Amino acid sequence: EMLPVPFGLVRYGVAPDHADTKNVTAEFQGILDSPDCSFIGNVKVGRDVTLEELQGLYHAVVMSYGAEQDRVLGVPGEELDGALSARAFVNWFNGHPHYATLNPPLASCERAVVVGNGNVAVDVARILLKPPSLLATTDIADAALEALGSSKVRQVDVVGRRGAAQAAWTTAELREITRLPGVRVVMQPNEVALDEMDTASVNKARADKRRYQLLQETLQNGGEGE
């Protein structure tokens, strides 16, 4: 493992306020505790050991890893300060050692834009808007908690390429952000409206239908948080 600790995406990719999801590490720990299993951290394949060397030591070598770099989109302004990938931002607030110096400019802006229509986009928006006092009870990185405590961000726009019918977030993720104290979720009615094809698509799957119903309910009640 390249990092000094195990659990990879669960440790650094799951939002700190989703402790139930992170509890899966207890099952993984059971595997690591087995006398037949050894964890070796701080090792980078290609730098500290070659693939050929590993193949010479073991009967089988499984390369199990995630994306190490961001996908460059090639859009104007992508390289500017303050334009961050969700991967980098999530790793930062989860305390990934490679992102300890990321330093998002939260204290110098009141509006943030999150591009995406999935759970990660909702996670980022929620962390930006959630009161630091609530985040303090999680395992969020200390530096991130301090930065969020002095954040001046008051508005977060979630922008998606596709419409409400194709949104990839789960109902539970969306409900969380609608229940944040002091937060109002604002949507344009025309952007939530479905055409005939989208309506048929949403009605085919129960999960899609529930997700869209929550969007409609949020729109109708003005999106006021609890």
mmCIF file with all atom_site columns, C-alpha atoms in Angstrom:
data_model
loop_
_atom_site.group_PDB
_atom_site.id
_atom_site.type_symbol
_atom_site.label_atom_id
_atom_site.label_alt_id
_atom_site.label_comp_id
_atom_site.label_asym_id
_atom_site.label_entity_id
_atom_site.label_seq_id
_atom_site.pdbx_PDB_ins_code
_atom_site.Cartn_x
_atom_site.Cartn_y
_atom_site.Cartn_z
_atom_site.occupancy
_atom_site.B_iso_or_equiv
_atom_site.pdbx_formal_charge
_atom_site.auth_seq_id
_atom_site.auth_comp_id
_atom_site.auth_asym_id
_atom_site.auth_atom_id
_atom_site.pdbx_PDB_model_num
ATOM 1   C CA . GLU A 1 1   ? 0.000   0.000   0.000   1.00 0.00 ? 1   GLU A CA 1
ATOM 2   C CA . MET A 1 2   ? 1.320   3.448   -0.946  1.00 0.00 ? 2   MET A CA 1
ATOM 3   C CA . LEU A 1 3   ? -0.143  5.088   2.175   1.00 0.00 ? 3   LEU A CA 1
ATOM 4   C CA . PRO A 1 4   ? 0.978   4.327   5.733   1.00 0.00 ? 4   PRO A CA 1
ATOM 5   C CA . VAL A 1 5   ? -2.506  3.157   6.773   1.00 0.00 ? 5   VAL A CA 1
ATOM 6   C CA . PRO A 1 6   ? -5.076  0.761   5.285   1.00 0.00 ? 6   PRO A CA 1
ATOM 7   C CA . PHE A 1 7   ? -8.682  1.169   4.114   1.00 0.00 ? 7   PHE A CA 1
ATOM 8   C CA . GLY A 1 8   ? -8.035  3.539   1.191   1.00 0.00 ? 8   GLY A CA 1
ATOM 9   C CA . LEU A 1 9   ? -11.292 4.918   -0.206  1.00 0.00 ? 9   LEU A CA 1
ATOM 10  C CA . VAL A 1 10  ? -13.275 4.167   2.949   1.00 0.00 ? 10  VAL A CA 1
ATOM 11  C CA . ARG A 1 11  ? -10.837 6.220   5.020   1.00 0.00 ? 11  ARG A CA 1
ATOM 12  C CA . TYR A 1 12  ? -10.242 9.070   2.574   1.00 0.00 ? 12  TYR A CA 1
ATOM 13  C CA . GLY A 1 13  ? -13.209 9.003   0.193   1.00 0.00 ? 13  GLY A CA 1
ATOM 14  C CA . VAL A 1 14  ? -16.261 8.663   2.441   1.00 0.00 ? 14  VAL A CA 1
ATOM 15  C CA . ALA A 1 15  ? -17.579 11.879  3.989   1.00 0.00 ? 15  ALA A CA 1
ATOM 16  C CA . PRO A 1 16  ? -16.581 12.228  7.662   1.00 0.00 ? 16  PRO A CA 1
ATOM 17  C CA . ASP A 1 17  ? -20.205 12.643  8.767   1.00 0.00 ? 17  ASP A CA 1
ATOM 18  C CA . HIS A 1 18  ? -21.104 9.243   7.306   1.00 0.00 ? 18  HIS A CA 1
ATOM 19  C CA . ALA A 1 19  ? -19.783 7.166   10.179  1.00 0.00 ? 19  ALA A CA 1
ATOM 20  C CA . ASP A 1 20  ? -22.139 4.264   9.457   1.00 0.00 ? 20  ASP A CA 1
ATOM 21  C CA . THR A 1 21  ? -20.554 3.788   6.041   1.00 0.00 ? 21  THR A CA 1
ATOM 22  C CA . LYS A 1 22  ? -17.052 4.028   7.468   1.00 0.00 ? 22  LYS A CA 1
ATOM 23  C CA . ASN A 1 23  ? -17.867 1.327   10.007  1.00 0.00 ? 23  ASN A CA 1
ATOM 24  C CA . VAL A 1 24  ? -17.235 -1.237  7.291   1.00 0.00 ? 24  VAL A CA 1
ATOM 25  C CA . THR A 1 25  ? -13.569 -0.895  8.267   1.00 0.00 ? 25  THR A CA 1
ATOM 26  C CA . ALA A 1 26  ? -14.371 -3.130  11.253  1.00 0.00 ? 26  ALA A CA 1
ATOM 27  C CA . GLU A 1 27  ? -14.937 -5.999  8.816   1.00 0.00 ? 27  GLU A CA 1
ATOM 28  C CA . PHE A 1 28  ? -11.734 -5.176  6.958   1.00 0.00 ? 28  PHE A CA 1
ATOM 29  C CA . GLN A 1 29  ? -9.838  -5.041  10.230  1.00 0.00 ? 29  GLN A CA 1
ATOM 30  C CA . GLY A 1 30  ? -10.938 -8.583  10.935  1.00 0.00 ? 30  GLY A CA 1
ATOM 31  C CA . ILE A 1 31  ? -9.192  -9.661  7.746   1.00 0.00 ? 31  ILE A CA 1
ATOM 32  C CA . LEU A 1 32  ? -6.025  -7.738  8.625   1.00 0.00 ? 32  LEU A CA 1
ATOM 33  C CA . ASP A 1 33  ? -5.995  -9.343  12.085  1.00 0.00 ? 33  ASP A CA 1
ATOM 34  C CA . SER A 1 34  ? -5.762  -12.787 10.540  1.00 0.00 ? 34  SER A CA 1
ATOM 35  C CA . PRO A 1 35  ? -2.324  -14.419 10.963  1.00 0.00 ? 35  PRO A CA 1
ATOM 36  C CA . ASP A 1 36  ? -2.496  -15.222 7.244   1.00 0.00 ? 36  ASP A CA 1
ATOM 37  C CA . CYS A 1 37  ? -2.637  -11.528 6.288   1.00 0.00 ? 37  CYS A CA 1
ATOM 38  C CA . SER A 1 38  ? 0.110   -8.900  6.387   1.00 0.00 ? 38  SER A CA 1
ATOM 39  C CA . PHE A 1 39  ? -0.291  -5.181  5.704   1.00 0.00 ? 39  PHE A CA 1
ATOM 40  C CA . ILE A 1 40  ? 2.785   -3.346  4.398   1.00 0.00 ? 40  ILE A CA 1
ATOM 41  C CA . GLY A 1 41  ? 2.354   0.409   4.037   1.00 0.00 ? 41  GLY A CA 1
ATOM 42  C CA . ASN A 1 42  ? 4.469   3.238   2.621   1.00 0.00 ? 42  ASN A CA 1
ATOM 43  C CA . VAL A 1 43  ? 5.316   1.127   -0.413  1.00 0.00 ? 43  VAL A CA 1
ATOM 44  C CA . LYS A 1 44  ? 4.867   2.422   -3.949  1.00 0.00 ? 44  LYS A CA 1
ATOM 45  C CA . VAL A 1 45  ? 5.015   -0.088  -6.775  1.00 0.00 ? 45  VAL A CA 1
ATOM 46  C CA . GLY A 1 46  ? 7.495   1.121   -9.362  1.00 0.00 ? 46  GLY A CA 1
ATOM 47  C CA . ARG A 1 47  ? 9.458   3.141   -6.826  1.00 0.00 ? 47  ARG A CA 1
ATOM 48  C CA . ASP A 1 48  ? 10.102  0.861   -3.873  1.00 0.00 ? 48  ASP A CA 1
ATOM 49  C CA . VAL A 1 49  ? 9.434   -2.458  -5.529  1.00 0.00 ? 49  VAL A CA 1
ATOM 50  C CA . THR A 1 50  ? 8.823   -3.528  -9.114  1.00 0.00 ? 50  THR A CA 1
ATOM 51  C CA . LEU A 1 51  ? 5.932   -5.587  -10.402 1.00 0.00 ? 51  LEU A CA 1
ATOM 52  C CA . GLU A 1 52  ? 8.425   -8.187  -11.582 1.00 0.00 ? 52  GLU A CA 1
ATOM 53  C CA . GLU A 1 53  ? 9.840   -8.489  -8.068  1.00 0.00 ? 53  GLU A CA 1
ATOM 54  C CA . LEU A 1 54  ? 6.355   -9.020  -6.630  1.00 0.00 ? 54  LEU A CA 1
ATOM 55  C CA . GLN A 1 55  ? 5.593   -11.656 -9.250  1.00 0.00 ? 55  GLN A CA 1
ATOM 56  C CA . GLY A 1 56  ? 8.751   -13.460 -8.230  1.00 0.00 ? 56  GLY A CA 1
ATOM 57  C CA . LEU A 1 57  ? 7.677   -13.547 -4.587  1.00 0.00 ? 57  LEU A CA 1
ATOM 58  C CA . TYR A 1 58  ? 4.016   -14.552 -4.903  1.00 0.00 ? 58  TYR A CA 1
ATOM 59  C CA . HIS A 1 59  ? 1.955   -17.035 -6.884  1.00 0.00 ? 59  HIS A CA 1
ATOM 60  C CA . ALA A 1 60  ? -0.506  -14.261 -7.813  1.00 0.00 ? 60  ALA A CA 1
ATOM 61  C CA . VAL A 1 61  ? -0.370  -10.467 -7.754  1.00 0.00 ? 61  VAL A CA 1
ATOM 62  C CA . VAL A 1 62  ? -3.630  -8.486  -7.760  1.00 0.00 ? 62  VAL A CA 1
ATOM 63  C CA . MET A 1 63  ? -3.346  -4.793  -8.624  1.00 0.00 ? 63  MET A CA 1
ATOM 64  C CA . SER A 1 64  ? -6.242  -3.194  -6.716  1.00 0.00 ? 64  SER A CA 1
ATOM 65  C CA . TYR A 1 65  ? -6.100  0.598   -6.732  1.00 0.00 ? 65  TYR A CA 1
ATOM 66  C CA . GLY A 1 66  ? -8.146  3.660   -7.626  1.00 0.00 ? 66  GLY A CA 1
ATOM 67  C CA . ALA A 1 67  ? -7.559  6.808   -9.619  1.00 0.00 ? 67  ALA A CA 1
ATOM 68  C CA . GLU A 1 68  ? -4.415  8.597   -8.472  1.00 0.00 ? 68  GLU A CA 1
ATOM 69  C CA . GLN A 1 69  ? -4.817  11.664  -10.663 1.00 0.00 ? 69  GLN A CA 1
ATOM 70  C CA . ASP A 1 70  ? -7.644  13.912  -11.774 1.00 0.00 ? 70  ASP A CA 1
ATOM 71  C CA . ARG A 1 71  ? -9.105  13.694  -15.238 1.00 0.00 ? 71  ARG A CA 1
ATOM 72  C CA . VAL A 1 72  ? -8.315  16.932  -17.051 1.00 0.00 ? 72  VAL A CA 1
ATOM 73  C CA . LEU A 1 73  ? -11.398 18.242  -18.822 1.00 0.00 ? 73  LEU A CA 1
ATOM 74  C CA . GLY A 1 74  ? -9.682  20.891  -20.921 1.00 0.00 ? 74  GLY A CA 1
ATOM 75  C CA . VAL A 1 75  ? -12.173 23.654  -20.046 1.00 0.00 ? 75  VAL A CA 1
ATOM 76  C CA . PRO A 1 76  ? -11.064 27.304  -19.760 1.00 0.00 ? 76  PRO A CA 1
ATOM 77  C CA . GLY A 1 77  ? -10.141 28.273  -16.190 1.00 0.00 ? 77  GLY A CA 1
ATOM 78  C CA . GLU A 1 78  ? -9.605  24.721  -15.029 1.00 0.00 ? 78  GLU A CA 1
ATOM 79  C CA . GLU A 1 79  ? -6.090  25.589  -13.889 1.00 0.00 ? 79  GLU A CA 1
ATOM 80  C CA . LEU A 1 80  ? -7.056  28.663  -11.840 1.00 0.00 ? 80  LEU A CA 1
ATOM 81  C CA . ASP A 1 81  ? -6.687  28.886  -8.061  1.00 0.00 ? 81  ASP A CA 1
ATOM 82  C CA . GLY A 1 82  ? -9.896  27.811  -6.399  1.00 0.00 ? 82  GLY A CA 1
ATOM 83  C CA . ALA A 1 83  ? -10.856 25.391  -9.187  1.00 0.00 ? 83  ALA A CA 1
ATOM 84  C CA . LEU A 1 84  ? -10.523 22.056  -7.408  1.00 0.00 ? 84  LEU A CA 1
ATOM 85  C CA . SER A 1 85  ? -11.462 18.513  -8.265  1.00 0.00 ? 85  SER A CA 1
ATOM 86  C CA . ALA A 1 86  ? -13.879 16.798  -5.921  1.00 0.00 ? 86  ALA A CA 1
ATOM 87  C CA . ARG A 1 87  ? -11.269 14.070  -5.451  1.00 0.00 ? 87  ARG A CA 1
ATOM 88  C CA . ALA A 1 88  ? -8.744  16.566  -4.115  1.00 0.00 ? 88  ALA A CA 1
ATOM 89  C CA . PHE A 1 89  ? -11.282 18.381  -1.926  1.00 0.00 ? 89  PHE A CA 1
ATOM 90  C CA . VAL A 1 90  ? -12.660 15.167  -0.412  1.00 0.00 ? 90  VAL A CA 1
ATOM 91  C CA . ASN A 1 91  ? -9.149  13.853  0.258   1.00 0.00 ? 91  ASN A CA 1
ATOM 92  C CA . TRP A 1 92  ? -8.314  17.175  1.923   1.00 0.00 ? 92  TRP A CA 1
ATOM 93  C CA . PHE A 1 93  ? -11.186 17.221  4.411   1.00 0.00 ? 93  PHE A CA 1
ATOM 94  C CA . ASN A 1 94  ? -10.600 13.533  5.154   1.00 0.00 ? 94  ASN A CA 1
ATOM 95  C CA . GLY A 1 95  ? -6.953  14.131  6.077   1.00 0.00 ? 95  GLY A CA 1
ATOM 96  C CA . HIS A 1 96  ? -5.189  12.407  3.190   1.00 0.00 ? 96  HIS A CA 1
ATOM 97  C CA . PRO A 1 97  ? -1.482  13.145  3.736   1.00 0.00 ? 97  PRO A CA 1
ATOM 98  C CA . HIS A 1 98  ? -0.922  14.067  0.076   1.00 0.00 ? 98  HIS A CA 1
ATOM 99  C CA . TYR A 1 99  ? -3.516  16.868  0.316   1.00 0.00 ? 99  TYR A CA 1
ATOM 100 C CA . ALA A 1 100 ? -2.608  18.413  3.655   1.00 0.00 ? 100 ALA A CA 1
ATOM 101 C CA . THR A 1 101 ? -1.442  21.630  1.950   1.00 0.00 ? 101 THR A CA 1
ATOM 102 C CA . LEU A 1 102 ? -4.380  21.998  -0.460  1.00 0.00 ? 102 LEU A CA 1
ATOM 103 C CA . ASN A 1 103 ? -5.717  25.131  1.295   1.00 0.00 ? 103 ASN A CA 1
ATOM 104 C CA . PRO A 1 104 ? -9.051  25.830  -0.501  1.00 0.00 ? 104 PRO A CA 1
ATOM 105 C CA . PRO A 1 105 ? -9.807  29.605  -0.510  1.00 0.00 ? 105 PRO A CA 1
ATOM 106 C CA . LEU A 1 106 ? -12.884 29.288  1.700   1.00 0.00 ? 106 LEU A CA 1
ATOM 107 C CA . ALA A 1 107 ? -12.186 32.469  3.650   1.00 0.00 ? 107 ALA A CA 1
ATOM 108 C CA . SER A 1 108 ? -12.116 34.660  0.552   1.00 0.00 ? 108 SER A CA 1
ATOM 109 C CA . CYS A 1 109 ? -15.401 33.821  -1.198  1.00 0.00 ? 109 CYS A CA 1
ATOM 110 C CA . GLU A 1 110 ? -19.099 33.671  -0.367  1.00 0.00 ? 110 GLU A CA 1
ATOM 111 C CA . ARG A 1 111 ? -20.229 31.489  -3.255  1.00 0.00 ? 111 ARG A CA 1
ATOM 112 C CA . ALA A 1 112 ? -19.034 28.066  -4.367  1.00 0.00 ? 112 ALA A CA 1
ATOM 113 C CA . VAL A 1 113 ? -20.052 26.038  -7.408  1.00 0.00 ? 113 VAL A CA 1
ATOM 114 C CA . VAL A 1 114 ? -20.064 22.250  -7.371  1.00 0.00 ? 114 VAL A CA 1
ATOM 115 C CA . VAL A 1 115 ? -20.251 20.622  -10.797 1.00 0.00 ? 115 VAL A CA 1
ATOM 116 C CA . GLY A 1 116 ? -21.877 17.211  -10.695 1.00 0.00 ? 116 GLY A CA 1
ATOM 117 C CA . ASN A 1 117 ? -25.156 15.413  -10.100 1.00 0.00 ? 117 ASN A CA 1
ATOM 118 C CA . GLY A 1 118 ? -24.071 12.525  -7.894  1.00 0.00 ? 118 GLY A CA 1
ATOM 119 C CA . ASN A 1 119 ? -23.453 11.680  -4.257  1.00 0.00 ? 119 ASN A CA 1
ATOM 120 C CA . VAL A 1 120 ? -19.945 13.141  -4.254  1.00 0.00 ? 120 VAL A CA 1
ATOM 121 C CA . ALA A 1 121 ? -21.299 16.498  -5.427  1.00 0.00 ? 121 ALA A CA 1
ATOM 122 C CA . VAL A 1 122 ? -23.894 16.445  -2.646  1.00 0.00 ? 122 VAL A CA 1
ATOM 123 C CA . ASP A 1 123 ? -21.217 15.429  -0.123  1.00 0.00 ? 123 ASP A CA 1
ATOM 124 C CA . VAL A 1 124 ? -19.058 18.405  -1.095  1.00 0.00 ? 124 VAL A CA 1
ATOM 125 C CA . ALA A 1 125 ? -22.011 20.809  -0.924  1.00 0.00 ? 125 ALA A CA 1
ATOM 126 C CA . ARG A 1 126 ? -23.079 19.448  2.461   1.00 0.00 ? 126 ARG A CA 1
ATOM 127 C CA . ILE A 1 127 ? -19.599 19.728  3.989   1.00 0.00 ? 127 ILE A CA 1
ATOM 128 C CA . LEU A 1 128 ? -19.347 23.322  2.756   1.00 0.00 ? 128 LEU A CA 1
ATOM 129 C CA . LEU A 1 129 ? -22.699 24.236  4.336   1.00 0.00 ? 129 LEU A CA 1
ATOM 130 C CA . LYS A 1 130 ? -22.814 22.116  7.471   1.00 0.00 ? 130 LYS A CA 1
ATOM 131 C CA . PRO A 1 131 ? -22.191 23.994  10.732  1.00 0.00 ? 131 PRO A CA 1
ATOM 132 C CA . PRO A 1 132 ? -18.642 23.343  11.990  1.00 0.00 ? 132 PRO A CA 1
ATOM 133 C CA . SER A 1 133 ? -20.076 22.488  15.399  1.00 0.00 ? 133 SER A CA 1
ATOM 134 C CA . LEU A 1 134 ? -21.726 19.433  13.840  1.00 0.00 ? 134 LEU A CA 1
ATOM 135 C CA . LEU A 1 135 ? -18.629 18.491  11.861  1.00 0.00 ? 135 LEU A CA 1
ATOM 136 C CA . ALA A 1 136 ? -16.550 18.674  15.045  1.00 0.00 ? 136 ALA A CA 1
ATOM 137 C CA . THR A 1 137 ? -18.163 15.453  16.266  1.00 0.00 ? 137 THR A CA 1
ATOM 138 C CA . THR A 1 138 ? -16.903 13.572  13.191  1.00 0.00 ? 138 THR A CA 1
ATOM 139 C CA . ASP A 1 139 ? -13.429 12.384  12.210  1.00 0.00 ? 139 ASP A CA 1
ATOM 140 C CA . ILE A 1 140 ? -12.910 15.286  9.777   1.00 0.00 ? 140 ILE A CA 1
ATOM 141 C CA . ALA A 1 141 ? -9.304  16.477  9.542   1.00 0.00 ? 141 ALA A CA 1
ATOM 142 C CA . ASP A 1 142 ? -8.441  19.161  12.109  1.00 0.00 ? 142 ASP A CA 1
ATOM 143 C CA . ALA A 1 143 ? -7.051  21.521  9.454   1.00 0.00 ? 143 ALA A CA 1
ATOM 144 C CA . ALA A 1 144 ? -10.221 21.159  7.382   1.00 0.00 ? 144 ALA A CA 1
ATOM 145 C CA . LEU A 1 145 ? -12.432 21.814  10.395  1.00 0.00 ? 145 LEU A CA 1
ATOM 146 C CA . GLU A 1 146 ? -10.465 24.962  11.186  1.00 0.00 ? 146 GLU A CA 1
ATOM 147 C CA . ALA A 1 147 ? -10.704 26.183  7.589   1.00 0.00 ? 147 ALA A CA 1
ATOM 148 C CA . LEU A 1 148 ? -14.436 25.460  7.412   1.00 0.00 ? 148 LEU A CA 1
ATOM 149 C CA . GLY A 1 149 ? -14.876 27.268  10.720  1.00 0.00 ? 149 GLY A CA 1
ATOM 150 C CA . SER A 1 150 ? -13.561 30.469  9.139   1.00 0.00 ? 150 SER A CA 1
ATOM 151 C CA . SER A 1 151 ? -15.267 29.879  5.790   1.00 0.00 ? 151 SER A CA 1
ATOM 152 C CA . LYS A 1 152 ? -17.271 32.740  4.312   1.00 0.00 ? 152 LYS A CA 1
ATOM 153 C CA . VAL A 1 153 ? -19.126 30.498  1.864   1.00 0.00 ? 153 VAL A CA 1
ATOM 154 C CA . ARG A 1 154 ? -22.846 31.195  2.187   1.00 0.00 ? 154 ARG A CA 1
ATOM 155 C CA . GLN A 1 155 ? -24.165 29.937  -1.129  1.00 0.00 ? 155 GLN A CA 1
ATOM 156 C CA . VAL A 1 156 ? -23.402 26.688  -2.922  1.00 0.00 ? 156 VAL A CA 1
ATOM 157 C CA . ASP A 1 157 ? -24.661 26.083  -6.451  1.00 0.00 ? 157 ASP A CA 1
ATOM 158 C CA . VAL A 1 158 ? -24.849 22.458  -7.586  1.00 0.00 ? 158 VAL A CA 1
ATOM 159 C CA . VAL A 1 159 ? -24.710 22.377  -11.367 1.00 0.00 ? 159 VAL A CA 1
ATOM 160 C CA . GLY A 1 160 ? -25.480 19.242  -13.365 1.00 0.00 ? 160 GLY A CA 1
ATOM 161 C CA . ARG A 1 161 ? -25.079 18.457  -17.035 1.00 0.00 ? 161 ARG A CA 1
ATOM 162 C CA . ARG A 1 162 ? -28.254 16.423  -17.065 1.00 0.00 ? 162 ARG A CA 1
ATOM 163 C CA . GLY A 1 163 ? -31.704 16.915  -15.562 1.00 0.00 ? 163 GLY A CA 1
ATOM 164 C CA . ALA A 1 164 ? -33.603 15.831  -12.471 1.00 0.00 ? 164 ALA A CA 1
ATOM 165 C CA . ALA A 1 165 ? -34.524 12.445  -13.932 1.00 0.00 ? 165 ALA A CA 1
ATOM 166 C CA . GLN A 1 166 ? -30.883 11.525  -14.513 1.00 0.00 ? 166 GLN A CA 1
ATOM 167 C CA . ALA A 1 167 ? -29.462 12.812  -11.221 1.00 0.00 ? 167 ALA A CA 1
ATOM 168 C CA . ALA A 1 168 ? -27.268 10.102  -9.694  1.00 0.00 ? 168 ALA A CA 1
ATOM 169 C CA . TRP A 1 169 ? -27.487 11.051  -6.025  1.00 0.00 ? 169 TRP A CA 1
ATOM 170 C CA . THR A 1 170 ? -29.462 8.856   -3.650  1.00 0.00 ? 170 THR A CA 1
ATOM 171 C CA . THR A 1 171 ? -32.599 9.975   -1.837  1.00 0.00 ? 171 THR A CA 1
ATOM 172 C CA . ALA A 1 172 ? -30.796 9.709   1.507   1.00 0.00 ? 172 ALA A CA 1
ATOM 173 C CA . GLU A 1 173 ? -27.969 12.003  0.352   1.00 0.00 ? 173 GLU A CA 1
ATOM 174 C CA . LEU A 1 174 ? -30.406 14.594  -0.960  1.00 0.00 ? 174 LEU A CA 1
ATOM 175 C CA . ARG A 1 175 ? -32.535 14.443  2.180   1.00 0.00 ? 175 ARG A CA 1
ATOM 176 C CA . GLU A 1 176 ? -29.484 15.137  4.333   1.00 0.00 ? 176 GLU A CA 1
ATOM 177 C CA . ILE A 1 177 ? -28.796 18.434  2.634   1.00 0.00 ? 177 ILE A CA 1
ATOM 178 C CA . THR A 1 178 ? -32.440 19.508  2.821   1.00 0.00 ? 178 THR A CA 1
ATOM 179 C CA . ARG A 1 179 ? -32.319 18.994  6.588   1.00 0.00 ? 179 ARG A CA 1
ATOM 180 C CA . LEU A 1 180 ? -29.217 21.054  7.304   1.00 0.00 ? 180 LEU A CA 1
ATOM 181 C CA . PRO A 1 181 ? -29.987 23.747  9.888   1.00 0.00 ? 181 PRO A CA 1
ATOM 182 C CA . GLY A 1 182 ? -30.118 27.238  8.411   1.00 0.00 ? 182 GLY A CA 1
ATOM 183 C CA . VAL A 1 183 ? -29.974 25.991  4.816   1.00 0.00 ? 183 VAL A CA 1
ATOM 184 C CA . ARG A 1 184 ? -32.564 26.604  2.117   1.00 0.00 ? 184 ARG A CA 1
ATOM 185 C CA . VAL A 1 185 ? -32.486 24.496  -1.037  1.00 0.00 ? 185 VAL A CA 1
ATOM 186 C CA . VAL A 1 186 ? -33.495 26.526  -4.074  1.00 0.00 ? 186 VAL A CA 1
ATOM 187 C CA . MET A 1 187 ? -34.487 24.974  -7.401  1.00 0.00 ? 187 MET A CA 1
ATOM 188 C CA . GLN A 1 188 ? -35.942 26.404  -10.577 1.00 0.00 ? 188 GLN A CA 1
ATOM 189 C CA . PRO A 1 189 ? -39.333 24.774  -11.327 1.00 0.00 ? 189 PRO A CA 1
ATOM 190 C CA . ASN A 1 190 ? -38.552 24.472  -15.025 1.00 0.00 ? 190 ASN A CA 1
ATOM 191 C CA . GLU A 1 191 ? -35.350 22.597  -14.236 1.00 0.00 ? 191 GLU A CA 1
ATOM 192 C CA . VAL A 1 192 ? -37.159 20.065  -12.070 1.00 0.00 ? 192 VAL A CA 1
ATOM 193 C CA . ALA A 1 193 ? -40.023 19.545  -14.542 1.00 0.00 ? 193 ALA A CA 1
ATOM 194 C CA . LEU A 1 194 ? -39.992 16.285  -16.516 1.00 0.00 ? 194 LEU A CA 1
ATOM 195 C CA . ASP A 1 195 ? -40.929 15.716  -20.111 1.00 0.00 ? 195 ASP A CA 1
ATOM 196 C CA . GLU A 1 196 ? -42.854 12.650  -21.221 1.00 0.00 ? 196 GLU A CA 1
ATOM 197 C CA . MET A 1 197 ? -39.752 10.515  -21.736 1.00 0.00 ? 197 MET A CA 1
ATOM 198 C CA . ASP A 1 198 ? -38.233 11.470  -18.377 1.00 0.00 ? 198 ASP A CA 1
ATOM 199 C CA . THR A 1 199 ? -41.520 10.782  -16.591 1.00 0.00 ? 199 THR A CA 1
ATOM 200 C CA . ALA A 1 200 ? -41.669 7.292   -18.042 1.00 0.00 ? 200 ALA A CA 1
ATOM 201 C CA . SER A 1 201 ? -38.060 6.690   -17.054 1.00 0.00 ? 201 SER A CA 1
ATOM 202 C CA . VAL A 1 202 ? -38.556 7.872   -13.452 1.00 0.00 ? 202 VAL A CA 1
ATOM 203 C CA . ASN A 1 203 ? -41.706 5.777   -12.990 1.00 0.00 ? 203 ASN A CA 1
ATOM 204 C CA . LYS A 1 204 ? -39.906 2.577   -13.988 1.00 0.00 ? 204 LYS A CA 1
ATOM 205 C CA . ALA A 1 205 ? -37.691 2.454   -10.903 1.00 0.00 ? 205 ALA A CA 1
ATOM 206 C CA . ARG A 1 206 ? -38.890 2.899   -7.343  1.00 0.00 ? 206 ARG A CA 1
ATOM 207 C CA . ALA A 1 207 ? -35.628 4.537   -6.203  1.00 0.00 ? 207 ALA A CA 1
ATOM 208 C CA . ASP A 1 208 ? -35.766 7.082   -9.042  1.00 0.00 ? 208 ASP A CA 1
ATOM 209 C CA . LYS A 1 209 ? -39.388 7.853   -8.255  1.00 0.00 ? 209 LYS A CA 1
ATOM 210 C CA . ARG A 1 210 ? -38.659 8.443   -4.562  1.00 0.00 ? 210 ARG A CA 1
ATOM 211 C CA . ARG A 1 211 ? -35.704 10.666  -5.402  1.00 0.00 ? 211 ARG A CA 1
ATOM 212 C CA . TYR A 1 212 ? -37.798 12.787  -7.733  1.00 0.00 ? 212 TYR A CA 1
ATOM 213 C CA . GLN A 1 213 ? -40.647 13.008  -5.219  1.00 0.00 ? 213 GLN A CA 1
ATOM 214 C CA . LEU A 1 214 ? -38.205 14.447  -2.681  1.00 0.00 ? 214 LEU A CA 1
ATOM 215 C CA . LEU A 1 215 ? -37.121 17.050  -5.231  1.00 0.00 ? 215 LEU A CA 1
ATOM 216 C CA . GLN A 1 216 ? -40.754 17.998  -5.768  1.00 0.00 ? 216 GLN A CA 1
ATOM 217 C CA . GLU A 1 217 ? -41.470 18.167  -2.042  1.00 0.00 ? 217 GLU A CA 1
ATOM 218 C CA . THR A 1 218 ? -38.411 20.341  -1.451  1.00 0.00 ? 218 THR A CA 1
ATOM 219 C CA . LEU A 1 219 ? -39.470 22.651  -4.251  1.00 0.00 ? 219 LEU A CA 1
ATOM 220 C CA . GLN A 1 220 ? -43.011 22.938  -2.892  1.00 0.00 ? 220 GLN A CA 1
ATOM 221 C CA . ASN A 1 221 ? -42.035 23.684  0.716   1.00 0.00 ? 221 ASN A CA 1
ATOM 222 C CA . GLY A 1 222 ? -39.489 26.303  -0.276  1.00 0.00 ? 222 GLY A CA 1
ATOM 223 C CA . GLY A 1 223 ? -36.456 24.183  0.611   1.00 0.00 ? 223 GLY A CA 1
ATOM 224 C CA . GLU A 1 224 ? -36.239 25.417  4.190   1.00 0.00 ? 224 GLU A CA 1
ATOM 225 C CA . GLY A 1 225 ? -33.877 23.417  6.406   1.00 0.00 ? 225 GLY A CA 1
ATOM 226 C CA . GLU A 1 226 ? -34.941 22.246  9.844   1.00 0.00 ? 226 GLU A CA 1
#
